[in-house]
Structure formats: C-alpha cells, structure tokens
CSV table of C-alpha atoms and ligand atoms in Angstrom, one decimal:
chain,number,residue,atom,x,y,z
A,1,MET,CA,-16.8,16.5,8.9
A,2,LYS,CA,-16.2,19.7,10.9
A,3,PHE,CA,-14.6,19.8,14.3
A,4,ASN,CA,-14.7,22.9,16.6
A,5,GLN,CA,-11.8,22.1,18.9
A,6,GLN,CA,-8.7,24.6,18.6
A,7,LEU,CA,-5.7,23.0,17.1
A,8,LYS,CA,-2.4,23.2,18.7
A,9,LYS,CA,-0.9,19.9,18.7
A,10,ILE,CA,-1.3,17.2,16.0
A,11,ALA,CA,0.1,13.6,16.0
A,12,VAL,CA,1.4,11.7,12.9
A,13,TYR,CA,1.5,7.9,12.8
A,14,THR,CA,2.3,5.1,10.2
A,15,SER,CA,0.3,1.8,10.6
A,16,GLY,CA,0.2,-1.5,8.7
A,17,GLY,CA,2.7,-2.5,6.0
A,18,ASP,CA,5.5,-0.1,5.5
A,19,ALA,CA,5.8,1.7,2.0
A,20,PRO,CA,8.4,3.8,0.6
A,21,GLY,CA,7.4,7.4,0.7
A,22,MET,CA,5.9,7.1,4.3
A,23,ASN,CA,8.7,9.2,5.3
A,24,ALA,CA,8.4,11.7,2.7
A,25,ALA,CA,4.8,12.0,3.9
A,26,ILE,CA,5.7,12.3,7.6
A,27,ARG,CA,8.0,15.0,6.7
A,28,ALA,CA,5.4,17.0,4.8
A,29,VAL,CA,3.0,16.7,7.9
A,30,THR,CA,5.5,17.8,10.3
A,31,ARG,CA,6.9,20.7,8.4
A,32,ILE,CA,3.6,22.0,7.2
A,33,GLY,CA,2.1,21.6,10.9
A,34,ILE,CA,5.2,23.4,12.4
A,35,ASN,CA,5.2,26.2,9.7
A,36,SER,CA,1.4,26.7,10.3
A,37,GLY,CA,2.2,27.2,14.0
A,38,LEU,CA,1.4,23.7,15.4
A,39,GLU,CA,3.3,21.4,17.5
A,40,VAL,CA,3.8,18.0,15.8
A,41,VAL,CA,4.0,14.8,17.7
A,42,GLY,CA,5.3,11.3,16.1
A,43,VAL,CA,3.4,8.2,17.6
A,44,LEU,CA,5.9,5.4,17.6
A,45,GLY,CA,4.9,2.0,16.2
A,46,GLY,CA,1.4,2.9,15.2
A,47,TYR,CA,-1.5,1.9,17.2
A,48,SER,CA,0.7,-0.1,19.5
A,49,GLY,CA,2.7,2.9,20.3
A,50,MET,CA,-0.7,4.9,20.9
A,51,LEU,CA,-1.6,2.4,23.7
A,52,GLU,CA,1.7,2.8,25.3
A,53,SER,CA,2.0,6.7,25.1
A,54,GLN,CA,5.0,6.5,22.8
A,55,PHE,CA,4.9,10.0,21.6
A,56,GLN,CA,7.8,12.0,20.5
A,57,THR,CA,7.9,15.6,19.6
A,58,LEU,CA,9.0,16.3,15.8
A,59,GLN,CA,11.2,19.3,14.9
A,60,LEU,CA,11.9,20.8,11.5
A,61,ARG,CA,15.4,19.3,11.6
A,62,THR,CA,14.1,15.7,12.8
A,63,MET,CA,12.9,15.8,9.1
A,64,ALA,CA,16.2,16.3,7.5
A,65,ASN,CA,17.6,13.4,5.3
A,66,ILE,CA,14.6,11.5,5.4
A,67,ILE,CA,12.7,12.2,2.1
A,68,GLN,CA,14.9,9.7,0.3
A,69,ARG,CA,14.6,6.8,2.7
A,70,GLY,CA,12.5,3.9,2.6
A,71,GLY,CA,10.6,2.3,5.6
A,72,THR,CA,9.1,4.7,8.4
A,73,ILE,CA,11.1,6.5,11.0
A,74,LEU,CA,8.3,6.4,13.2
A,75,LYS,CA,8.1,2.5,12.8
A,76,THR,CA,5.0,0.8,11.9
A,77,GLY,CA,3.1,-2.5,13.0
A,78,ARG,CA,-0.1,-4.4,13.2
A,79,CYS,CA,-2.1,-4.2,16.5
A,80,PRO,CA,-5.1,-6.5,16.2
A,81,GLU,CA,-6.4,-5.5,19.7
A,82,PHE,CA,-7.2,-2.2,18.2
A,83,GLN,CA,-10.2,-3.6,17.1
A,84,LYS,CA,-11.7,-3.8,20.5
A,85,PRO,CA,-13.6,-0.7,21.4
A,86,GLU,CA,-12.1,-0.6,24.9
A,87,VAL,CA,-8.5,-0.6,23.5
A,88,ARG,CA,-9.3,2.3,21.3
A,89,ALA,CA,-10.7,4.1,24.5
A,90,GLN,CA,-7.5,3.5,26.1
A,91,ALA,CA,-5.6,5.0,22.9
A,92,ALA,CA,-7.9,8.0,23.1
A,93,ARG,CA,-7.4,8.7,26.5
A,94,ASN,CA,-3.4,8.6,26.0
A,95,LEU,CA,-3.9,11.1,23.1
A,96,GLN,CA,-5.9,13.4,25.2
A,97,ALA,CA,-3.5,13.2,28.1
A,98,ALA,CA,-0.7,14.2,25.7
A,99,GLY,CA,-2.6,17.3,24.7
A,100,ILE,CA,-3.2,15.8,21.2
A,101,ASP,CA,-5.8,17.6,19.4
A,102,ALA,CA,-5.9,15.8,16.1
A,103,ALA,CA,-4.0,13.0,14.1
A,104,VAL,CA,-2.7,12.2,10.5
A,105,CYS,CA,-2.9,8.3,10.0
A,106,ILE,CA,-0.5,7.3,7.0
A,107,GLY,CA,-1.5,3.5,6.2
A,108,GLY,CA,-4.0,1.2,4.3
A,109,ASP,CA,-7.7,0.4,4.9
A,110,GLY,CA,-7.2,-1.4,8.0
A,111,SER,CA,-5.4,1.7,9.6
A,112,TYR,CA,-8.2,3.9,8.3
A,113,THR,CA,-10.6,1.9,10.0
A,114,GLY,CA,-9.1,2.3,13.4
A,115,ALA,CA,-8.8,6.0,12.5
A,116,HIS,CA,-12.4,6.5,11.8
A,117,ALA,CA,-13.3,4.8,15.1
A,118,LEU,CA,-11.1,7.4,17.0
A,119,TRP,CA,-13.3,10.1,15.5
A,120,THR,CA,-16.7,8.5,15.8
A,121,GLU,CA,-16.2,7.1,19.4
A,122,HIS,CA,-13.9,9.5,20.9
A,123,GLN,CA,-14.2,12.8,18.6
A,124,ILE,CA,-10.4,12.9,17.8
A,125,PRO,CA,-10.2,14.3,14.5
A,126,VAL,CA,-8.4,12.2,12.2
A,127,ILE,CA,-7.2,12.6,8.3
A,128,GLY,CA,-6.2,9.5,6.3
A,129,VAL,CA,-3.3,9.3,4.0
A,130,PRO,CA,-3.0,6.3,1.8
A,131,GLY,CA,0.3,4.6,2.4
A,132,THR,CA,0.6,1.0,1.2
A,133,ILE,CA,2.3,-0.6,-1.8
A,134,ASP,CA,-0.9,-2.4,-2.7
A,135,ASN,CA,-2.6,0.6,-4.3
A,136,ASP,CA,-6.0,-1.0,-2.8
A,137,ILE,CA,-7.4,2.3,-1.4
A,138,TYR,CA,-10.6,3.6,-2.8
A,139,GLY,CA,-10.7,7.4,-3.7
A,140,THR,CA,-7.0,7.7,-4.9
A,141,ASP,CA,-5.6,7.0,-8.3
A,142,GLU,CA,-2.5,6.0,-6.4
A,143,THR,CA,-1.3,5.2,-2.9
A,144,ILE,CA,2.3,6.0,-1.4
A,145,GLY,CA,4.6,3.1,-2.2
A,146,PHE,CA,3.0,1.6,-5.1
A,147,ASP,CA,5.0,3.4,-7.8
A,148,THR,CA,8.4,2.3,-6.0
A,149,ALA,CA,7.0,-1.4,-5.6
A,150,VAL,CA,6.1,-1.8,-9.1
A,151,ASN,CA,9.7,-0.4,-10.2
A,152,THR,CA,11.5,-2.8,-7.8
A,153,ALA,CA,9.5,-5.7,-8.9
A,154,LEU,CA,9.9,-4.7,-12.5
A,155,GLU,CA,13.9,-4.5,-12.2
A,156,ALA,CA,13.8,-8.1,-10.9
A,157,ILE,CA,11.6,-9.3,-13.6
A,158,ASP,CA,14.0,-7.7,-16.3
A,159,LYS,CA,16.6,-9.8,-14.8
A,160,ILE,CA,14.8,-13.0,-14.8
A,161,ARG,CA,13.8,-12.3,-18.4
A,162,ASP,CA,17.6,-12.6,-19.2
A,163,THR,CA,17.7,-15.9,-17.7
A,164,ALA,CA,14.5,-17.0,-19.2
A,165,ASP,CA,15.5,-16.0,-22.6
A,166,SER,CA,19.0,-17.4,-22.3
A,167,HIS,CA,17.8,-21.2,-21.1
A,168,ASP,CA,14.2,-21.0,-23.1
A,169,ARG,CA,12.4,-21.2,-19.9
A,170,LEU,CA,8.9,-20.5,-18.4
A,171,PHE,CA,9.0,-18.4,-15.0
A,172,ILE,CA,6.2,-17.7,-12.7
A,173,VAL,CA,7.0,-14.4,-10.7
A,174,GLU,CA,5.1,-13.9,-7.5
A,175,VAL,CA,4.6,-10.2,-6.5
A,176,MET,CA,3.0,-8.9,-3.5
A,177,GLY,CA,-0.8,-8.3,-3.1
A,178,ARG,CA,-3.0,-10.3,-0.7
A,179,ASP,CA,-6.3,-8.9,-1.9
A,180,SER,CA,-5.2,-6.9,-4.7
A,181,GLY,CA,-3.6,-7.5,-8.1
A,182,PHE,CA,-2.6,-3.8,-8.8
A,183,ILE,CA,1.2,-4.6,-8.4
A,184,ALA,CA,0.9,-7.8,-10.6
A,185,ALA,CA,-1.1,-5.9,-13.4
A,186,ALA,CA,1.4,-2.9,-13.6
A,187,VAL,CA,4.5,-5.1,-13.6
A,188,GLY,CA,2.7,-7.5,-15.9
A,189,LEU,CA,2.1,-4.9,-18.4
A,190,ALA,CA,5.4,-3.2,-18.2
A,191,GLY,CA,7.4,-6.4,-18.0
A,192,GLY,CA,5.8,-8.0,-21.0
A,193,ALA,CA,4.3,-11.1,-19.1
A,194,GLU,CA,2.3,-13.8,-20.8
A,195,GLU,CA,-0.4,-13.9,-18.3
A,196,ILE,CA,-1.2,-12.1,-15.0
A,197,PHE,CA,-3.1,-13.8,-12.0
A,198,ALA,CA,-4.8,-11.1,-10.1
A,199,PRO,CA,-6.8,-12.4,-6.8
A,200,ASP,CA,-10.0,-10.7,-8.1
A,201,PHE,CA,-9.9,-11.7,-11.9
A,202,PRO,CA,-8.9,-15.6,-11.7
A,203,VAL,CA,-7.7,-17.2,-14.9
A,204,PRO,CA,-8.5,-20.7,-15.9
A,205,LEU,CA,-5.2,-22.7,-16.1
A,206,GLU,CA,-6.4,-24.5,-19.2
A,207,LYS,CA,-6.5,-21.2,-21.0
A,208,VAL,CA,-2.9,-20.4,-19.8
A,209,ILE,CA,-1.7,-23.8,-21.0
A,210,GLU,CA,-3.3,-23.1,-24.4
A,211,LYS,CA,-1.6,-19.8,-24.7
A,212,ILE,CA,1.6,-20.9,-23.8
A,213,LYS,CA,1.6,-24.0,-26.2
A,214,ALA,CA,0.4,-21.8,-29.0
A,215,GLY,CA,3.0,-19.3,-28.6
A,216,GLN,CA,5.5,-22.5,-28.5
A,217,ALA,CA,4.1,-23.4,-31.8
A,218,LYS,CA,4.9,-20.1,-33.1
A,219,GLY,CA,8.4,-20.3,-32.0
A,220,LYS,CA,8.0,-18.3,-28.6
A,221,ARG,CA,10.8,-20.0,-26.4
A,222,SER,CA,10.6,-18.3,-23.0
A,223,SER,CA,7.6,-16.7,-21.2
A,224,ILE,CA,6.8,-15.0,-17.8
A,225,LEU,CA,3.7,-15.2,-16.0
A,226,ILE,CA,3.0,-12.9,-13.0
A,227,THR,CA,1.0,-14.0,-10.1
A,228,ALA,CA,0.0,-11.6,-6.9
A,229,GLU,CA,0.6,-13.8,-3.9
A,230,GLY,CA,-3.2,-13.7,-2.9
A,231,GLN,CA,-4.2,-15.2,0.5
A,232,LYS,CA,-1.2,-17.6,0.8
A,233,PRO,CA,2.3,-16.6,-0.1
A,234,GLY,CA,3.9,-19.1,-2.2
A,235,ARG,CA,1.0,-19.4,-4.7
A,236,ALA,CA,3.4,-19.5,-7.5
A,237,TYR,CA,4.7,-22.9,-6.3
A,238,ASP,CA,1.1,-24.2,-6.5
A,239,LEU,CA,0.7,-22.7,-9.9
A,240,ALA,CA,3.8,-24.2,-11.1
A,241,GLU,CA,2.9,-27.7,-9.6
A,242,GLN,CA,-0.6,-27.5,-11.2
A,243,LEU,CA,1.1,-26.5,-14.7
A,244,ARG,CA,3.4,-29.6,-14.5
A,245,LYS,CA,0.6,-31.8,-13.5
A,246,ARG,CA,-1.8,-30.7,-16.3
A,247,SER,CA,0.4,-30.1,-19.1
A,248,GLY,CA,3.9,-31.2,-18.4
A,249,LEU,CA,5.3,-27.6,-18.7
A,250,ASP,CA,8.1,-26.8,-16.3
A,251,ALA,CA,8.0,-23.4,-14.8
A,252,LYS,CA,10.9,-22.1,-12.4
A,253,VAL,CA,9.5,-19.9,-9.5
A,254,CYS,CA,10.6,-16.5,-8.2
A,255,ILE,CA,8.8,-15.1,-5.2
A,256,LEU,CA,10.0,-11.3,-4.8
A,257,GLY,CA,8.5,-10.8,-1.4
A,258,HIS,CA,9.4,-8.1,1.0
A,259,GLN,CA,12.1,-6.5,-1.1
A,260,GLN,CA,9.0,-4.9,-2.8
A,261,ARG,CA,8.3,-3.0,0.4
A,262,GLY,CA,11.7,-1.3,0.7
A,263,GLY,CA,14.2,0.7,-0.8
A,264,ALA,CA,14.3,4.6,-1.7
A,265,PRO,CA,10.9,5.8,-3.0
A,266,THR,CA,10.6,7.0,-6.6
A,267,ALA,CA,10.4,10.7,-7.6
A,268,ASN,CA,6.6,10.0,-8.1
A,269,ASP,CA,5.9,8.5,-4.8
A,270,ARG,CA,8.1,11.2,-3.0
A,271,ILE,CA,5.8,13.8,-4.7
A,272,LEU,CA,2.8,12.1,-4.1
A,273,ALA,CA,3.7,11.8,-0.3
A,274,SER,CA,4.6,15.4,0.1
A,275,ARG,CA,1.4,16.6,-1.7
A,276,LEU,CA,-0.9,14.2,0.4
A,277,GLY,CA,0.9,14.9,3.8
A,278,ALA,CA,0.7,18.6,3.2
A,279,GLY,CA,-3.1,18.1,2.0
A,280,ALA,CA,-3.8,16.2,5.3
A,281,VAL,CA,-2.7,19.1,7.5
A,282,GLN,CA,-4.3,21.7,5.6
A,283,LEU,CA,-7.7,20.0,5.9
A,284,LEU,CA,-7.1,19.7,9.7
A,285,LEU,CA,-6.2,23.4,9.7
A,286,ARG,CA,-9.5,24.1,8.1
A,287,GLY,CA,-11.4,22.3,10.7
A,288,GLU,CA,-12.1,19.1,8.3
A,289,CYS,CA,-11.6,15.9,9.6
A,290,ASP,CA,-12.7,12.1,9.1
A,291,LEU,CA,-11.5,12.5,5.5
A,292,ALA,CA,-9.1,10.4,3.3
A,293,VAL,CA,-6.8,12.3,0.9
A,294,GLY,CA,-5.8,11.1,-2.5
A,295,VAL,CA,-5.2,12.1,-5.9
A,296,GLN,CA,-7.6,11.9,-8.7
A,297,GLY,CA,-6.8,12.9,-12.2
A,298,GLY,CA,-3.7,14.7,-10.7
A,299,LYS,CA,-5.5,16.7,-8.2
A,300,VAL,CA,-5.4,16.2,-4.5
A,301,VAL,CA,-8.9,15.4,-3.2
A,302,ALA,CA,-10.5,14.2,0.0
A,303,ILE,CA,-13.3,11.8,0.5
A,304,PRO,CA,-15.0,10.5,3.6
A,305,LEU,CA,-12.7,8.2,5.4
A,306,GLU,CA,-15.4,5.5,5.7
A,307,GLU,CA,-15.8,5.4,2.0
A,308,ALA,CA,-12.2,4.8,1.4
A,309,PHE,CA,-12.0,1.6,3.5
A,310,THR,CA,-15.6,0.2,2.9
A,311,LYS,CA,-15.4,0.7,-1.1
A,312,GLU,CA,-13.5,-1.6,-3.0
A,313,LYS,CA,-11.1,-0.8,-5.7
A,314,HIS,CA,-10.4,-3.6,-8.1
A,315,THR,CA,-7.4,-4.5,-10.4
A,316,PRO,CA,-7.9,-2.8,-13.6
A,317,GLN,CA,-9.1,-5.2,-15.9
A,318,ASP,CA,-8.1,-3.1,-19.1
A,319,ILE,CA,-4.5,-3.3,-18.1
A,320,LEU,CA,-4.6,-7.1,-17.5
A,321,GLN,CA,-6.3,-7.5,-21.0
A,322,LEU,CA,-4.0,-5.4,-22.6
A,323,ALA,CA,-1.0,-7.1,-21.1
A,324,GLY,CA,-2.6,-10.4,-22.4
A,325,SER,CA,-3.3,-9.1,-25.9
A,326,LEU,CA,0.3,-7.7,-26.2
A,327,ALA,CA,2.0,-10.8,-25.1
A,328,THR,CA,1.4,-12.9,-28.3
B,401,ADP,P1,-3.3,-1.8,6.5
B,401,ADP,O1,-3.6,-0.3,7.3
B,401,ADP,O2,-2.2,-1.5,5.5
B,401,ADP,O3,-4.5,-2.3,5.7
B,401,ADP,P2,-3.8,-3.8,8.5
B,401,ADP,O4,-5.0,-4.3,7.9
B,401,ADP,O5,-2.6,-4.6,9.1
B,401,ADP,O6,-2.8,-2.8,7.4
B,401,ADP,O7,-4.3,-2.6,9.9
B,401,ADP,C1,-3.4,-2.0,10.4
B,401,ADP,C2,-3.8,-1.8,11.8
B,401,ADP,O8,-5.0,-1.1,11.8
B,401,ADP,C3,-4.2,-3.1,12.4
B,401,ADP,O9,-3.0,-3.8,13.1
B,401,ADP,C4,-5.2,-2.6,13.8
B,401,ADP,O10,-4.4,-2.1,14.6
B,401,ADP,C5,-5.8,-1.4,12.8
B,401,ADP,N1,-7.1,-2.1,12.3
B,401,ADP,C6,-7.4,-2.8,11.3
B,401,ADP,N2,-8.6,-3.1,11.1
B,401,ADP,C7,-9.1,-2.7,12.3
B,401,ADP,C8,-10.7,-2.6,12.6
B,401,ADP,N3,-11.6,-3.1,12.0
B,401,ADP,N4,-10.9,-1.7,13.7
B,401,ADP,C9,-9.8,-1.1,14.4
B,401,ADP,N5,-8.7,-1.0,14.0
B,401,ADP,C10,-8.4,-1.9,12.9
B,402,F6P,O1,1.7,-3.9,2.6
B,402,F6P,C1,0.9,-4.8,1.9
B,402,F6P,C2,1.3,-6.2,2.1
B,402,F6P,O2,2.6,-6.1,1.2
B,402,F6P,C3,0.4,-7.3,1.3
B,402,F6P,O3,0.5,-7.3,-0.3
B,402,F6P,C4,1.1,-8.5,1.8
B,402,F6P,O4,0.0,-9.5,1.7
B,402,F6P,C5,1.2,-8.1,3.1
B,402,F6P,O5,1.5,-6.8,3.1
B,402,F6P,C6,2.1,-9.0,3.8
B,402,F6P,O6,2.7,-8.2,4.9
B,402,F6P,P1,3.4,-8.7,6.2
B,402,F6P,O7,4.4,-9.7,5.8
B,402,F6P,O8,3.9,-7.6,6.7
B,402,F6P,O9,2.4,-9.4,6.9
C-alpha cells in the first residue's frame, strides 16, 4: 500500500518471542533511518510498551556494540489485550501523540496481525520484519534467529550423540516449535537423527519402532530422535513413555528449551537482520507500507503483510524425508 503522510519520525519495536538477530535488525532500522534524515524512536516491550507510551529516542551511538548480542535491547513481550480494537485505538493515539508517523514491527505472525490492524484501523504505516526462531513466516525463506537457534540446538545434539554412542542409548531430543517443525527438520538432518517429529507431519510410532529395531538388527547401537515441542512442551516425555509401553525401548529425554532463543546471532542471522531492517526503512522512505520484508532466493523482497500472517508455511517435507533416508 502507498501512504501520503510526510515521514519525519518512525518507531521500531520487537514483539512476541525474542530471537537472536533482533538487535542487528534494530540497529539497521535505526541507522538507515537516522542517516536518511528521520528521527527514530524505540518502543520498549512491544505492544504493552505502546499502550504505556514507553518511547525512547534512539541515536546512532545507542546502536553501538549490539550487533553481536542476542535478545532485544528494546525488550519484547506478549500483550493479549492488543487483540481488542479499543486497546489498539489507545496504542494508535499514543503513537500519534508522540509524533510517530510510521513503525517497523520485528516479530512473528501474531505481531504482524497487530501491525496490520494499526494500518487498516488507524492508518499508521507499518512494515513487518520476520523475527522468530521458528521460521514459520510465509514469504521469506528464513526468519531472523532461525539459523542461530538451529546451530545452538545442533551443538547440544552433537554432545548428546557422544553419550548416546558411549552408552548405546536411544535419545529423544525436544526442540522448540509450537506449530512448526523447521528447527526439528534442520537439526534432524544436520544432526543425523533417526526420525523427526514435526507438528504438521505426524509419524506413526509403530513405523519408528520398526525402524529402530531394524537398525538394531543391523548392528546400530544408538539413535537420536528429534521432536518439535508442539502444543505441549514436554512432548518428548510422552513419546518416550509410549515407546516404552509399545516396544520396551528405553529412551532418554533431553529438552533443549529456551536456550535456543538466546545467544549471539550467527553471521547468517546478523546479515539477514541487517538487510531486512534496512529494507523495511527503505520501503517506508518510498511511501510504501502494510508489507512484510523477507528474503527469497537470496534477494530482499516484500509481500503484503496480511499474506505473511495468513498463509501457512509448512515444514519442508523433502528435508524430513532426506534425513530419514540418510539415517539407515
Ligand atoms: P509472534 O509475533 O512471535 O507470533 P505472538 O503470537 O505471541 O508472537 O504475538 C505477539 C503479540 O502480537 C501478542 O502478544 C499480541 O500483542 C499481538 N497479537 C497477536 N495476535 C494478534 C491479533 N490477532 N490481533 C492483534 N494483535 C495480535
Ligand atoms: O519463539 C517461538 C517459540 O520459541 C515457540 O517455538 C515456542 O512454542 C514459544 O516461542 C514459547 O515461548 P514462550 O515460552 O515465550 O511462551
């Protein structure tokens, strides 16, 4: 969409779960914004901060020494009441009262939904930047934080493999991903997992048992299964229990948890975040909004924001299949 208002002051905020690389994106938005003659304001704590007018002017030097830091200097959070139109109206009034002409939202699909509403209901031009470790945002090949989370999980899995091998054990490792299996698929392939349980591609347990037993018959002594947490963190314990009941197989469980959300971003995430943060401001400077930036085939692109949070991006089935056929 095109907007007409003159751009003098823009806001940037992070929302939803934190993701390594969010700081690099904030830095890019701020520095491109200021170097293009704009004033840049950080909203502290996502939509909750917007409701409390928690606005802080950002300077070029505020951005020093953050590109390598995980988390988000602007803080983030969840603000369920933002789903109510009257609450969003208050947030819009606060932005307007602070002289903020447009905003860059760094977050996942929930954050994008709120951002789209700020434009459609209150004509506040917004651009979305995909910041989530889950990589489940349509319209971009990768989201900021995904690569770091995969590498963090992989490092842990390599260590677990040492113990699995030394003790001839079966392990079930649980990675993050409530609705998405991207992390599970990537670490499963890169970590040589026997089987990957993704929320959108369920695997019959009988098939897994058959595979493990066939491997054992061929002399395989240890295996690693990867599961995404799905709707209930701790799913790996349920799987282990079912395996034991149905087959007598004894699996150890390791839940990697929130460590996947933290830590220094990889080079890949810093580069992605810098390109997408800069791309977001460039779109606003051209008078374009209600878009989500992303990378496709190595190029920075933009798609309608609504498309980014309504269309589904599924776990790559080819990766799941390849991991399965390599673990024989
Ligand atoms: P993510 O952005 O990573 O998907 P959430 O789903 O937790 O994370 O969403 C982050 C925030 O975005 C929510 O706490 C809420 O403030 C806002 N949000 C989520 N869904 C909606 C919605 N349907 N309408 C308006 N705002 C929403
Ligand atoms: O950031 C995405 C994510 O890590 C999901 O994979 C997970 O289900 C969720 O966040 C958990 O976040 P929190 O503990 O902050 O609710």
